Coordinates of C-alpha atoms and ligand atoms in Angstrom, one line a residue:
M8 CA -30.9 -19.4 53.7
T9 CA -32.2 -18.7 57.1
T10 CA -35.6 -20.0 58.0
L11 CA -38.2 -17.3 58.7
A12 CA -40.2 -19.1 61.3
D13 CA -39.2 -21.3 64.2
G14 CA -41.8 -24.0 64.0
Q15 CA -44.8 -21.9 65.1
L16 CA -48.0 -23.9 64.7
V17 CA -50.6 -22.4 62.3
L18 CA -54.1 -23.8 62.1
I19 CA -55.6 -22.9 58.7
V20 CA -59.4 -23.2 58.6
E21 CA -60.2 -23.0 54.9
D22 CA -62.7 -24.9 52.8
N23 CA -61.1 -24.0 49.4
E24 CA -58.5 -26.6 48.7
K25 CA -56.5 -24.3 46.4
N26 CA -56.3 -21.5 48.9
L27 CA -55.4 -24.0 51.6
K28 CA -52.6 -25.7 49.6
L29 CA -51.0 -22.4 48.7
A30 CA -51.0 -21.1 52.3
R31 CA -49.9 -24.4 53.7
D32 CA -47.0 -24.9 51.2
L33 CA -45.7 -21.3 51.8
L34 CA -45.9 -21.5 55.5
R35 CA -44.1 -24.9 55.7
Y36 CA -41.5 -23.8 53.3
H37 CA -40.8 -20.9 55.6
G38 CA -40.4 -23.0 58.7
F39 CA -43.9 -23.0 60.2
R40 CA -45.8 -26.1 61.1
T41 CA -49.3 -26.3 59.9
I42 CA -52.6 -28.1 60.6
D43 CA -55.8 -27.5 58.8
A44 CA -59.5 -28.0 58.9
P45 CA -62.2 -27.7 56.1
D46 CA -64.9 -26.3 58.4
A47 CA -65.3 -24.3 61.7
E48 CA -66.4 -27.2 63.8
T49 CA -63.3 -29.2 63.0
G50 CA -61.2 -26.1 63.4
L51 CA -62.5 -25.5 66.9
R52 CA -61.8 -29.1 67.9
M53 CA -58.3 -28.9 66.5
A54 CA -57.7 -25.6 68.3
S55 CA -58.5 -27.4 71.5
D56 CA -56.5 -30.4 70.8
F57 CA -53.3 -28.7 69.4
K58 CA -53.3 -25.2 70.9
P59 CA -51.8 -23.5 67.7
N60 CA -49.9 -20.2 68.0
I61 CA -52.3 -18.7 65.5
V62 CA -55.5 -19.5 63.6
L63 CA -56.1 -18.3 60.0
M64 CA -59.9 -18.3 59.8
D65 CA -61.8 -18.2 56.6
I66 CA -65.1 -16.4 57.0
E67 CA -67.3 -18.2 54.5
L68 CA -67.3 -21.8 55.5
P69 CA -69.8 -24.6 55.1
G70 CA -72.0 -24.6 58.2
M71 CA -70.7 -22.3 60.9
D72 CA -69.1 -19.2 59.6
G73 CA -65.7 -17.8 60.8
V74 CA -67.2 -15.0 62.9
T75 CA -69.4 -17.4 64.8
A76 CA -66.4 -19.8 65.2
L77 CA -64.4 -17.0 66.7
E78 CA -67.2 -16.3 69.2
R79 CA -67.2 -19.9 70.2
L80 CA -63.4 -20.0 70.6
R81 CA -63.4 -16.9 72.8
A82 CA -66.1 -18.5 75.0
D83 CA -63.8 -21.4 75.8
P84 CA -61.2 -20.4 78.4
A85 CA -58.8 -23.2 77.2
I86 CA -58.4 -21.6 73.8
A87 CA -59.8 -18.1 74.2
G88 CA -56.3 -16.5 74.1
I89 CA -55.3 -17.8 70.7
V90 CA -54.6 -15.2 68.1
V91 CA -57.2 -15.5 65.3
V92 CA -56.8 -13.7 62.0
A93 CA -59.6 -13.3 59.4
F94 CA -58.5 -15.0 56.2
T95 CA -60.8 -13.6 53.7
A96 CA -61.4 -11.9 50.4
S97 CA -63.9 -9.5 52.0
V98 CA -62.2 -6.2 52.4
M99 CA -65.0 -3.7 52.3
P100 CA -64.9 -1.3 55.2
V101 CA -68.1 -2.7 56.5
D102 CA -66.5 -6.2 56.6
R103 CA -63.3 -4.8 58.3
D104 CA -65.5 -3.2 61.0
R105 CA -67.4 -6.4 61.5
F106 CA -64.2 -8.5 61.8
S107 CA -62.6 -6.0 64.1
R108 CA -65.6 -5.9 66.4
A109 CA -65.8 -9.7 66.4
G110 CA -62.3 -9.7 67.9
F111 CA -60.1 -10.8 65.0
A112 CA -56.5 -9.7 65.5
G113 CA -56.5 -8.5 61.9
I114 CA -57.2 -9.6 58.3
I115 CA -55.0 -11.4 55.8
V116 CA -56.6 -10.8 52.4
K117 CA -57.1 -13.5 49.8
P118 CA -55.8 -14.1 47.2
I119 CA -52.6 -13.9 49.4
D120 CA -49.6 -12.0 48.4
V121 CA -47.0 -14.8 48.3
A122 CA -44.1 -12.3 48.8
I123 CA -45.3 -11.1 52.1
F124 CA -47.7 -13.8 53.4
P125 CA -45.3 -15.7 55.7
R126 CA -44.1 -12.5 57.3
Q127 CA -47.6 -11.3 57.8
V128 CA -48.4 -14.6 59.7
L129 CA -45.2 -14.4 61.7
A130 CA -45.9 -10.8 62.7
Y131 CA -49.3 -11.9 64.1
C132 CA -47.6 -14.8 65.9
N133 CA -45.2 -12.3 67.5
D134 CA -48.1 -9.9 68.2
L135 CA -46.3 -7.2 66.1
A136 CA -49.0 -6.7 63.4
G137 CA -51.2 -3.8 63.3
D138 CA -54.9 -4.2 62.5
G139 CA -54.5 -5.5 59.0
Ligands
MN201 MN1 -64.5 -20.3 52.1

């Protein structure tokens, strides 16, 4: 089989171990490299240290939430340009508006659709995705 991705580095910020494991396993299987953080503070530090191609950012996290984390990331010139996608089960229109205004490139909804998830992530890496 041909590998989907070409080693793009994905930072997964997710506090739910089950969600994290599924996303990580799928992405690695399809040729991505992954790193992960269980909270926003750690995620921001890893974004600075490793400059991932994309960040999948859970919204409900212990301590700092994902929207605040995105604001912090955008305020740091060294990492401000990284594509950040909201990784969330919140799909109400009011949430979508909030995430869009906050500057997320889009939303990947949990629970993830295993059949399309790796392609969704790759599309954001390649800046081909629409707004969700
Ligand atoms: Mn969470």
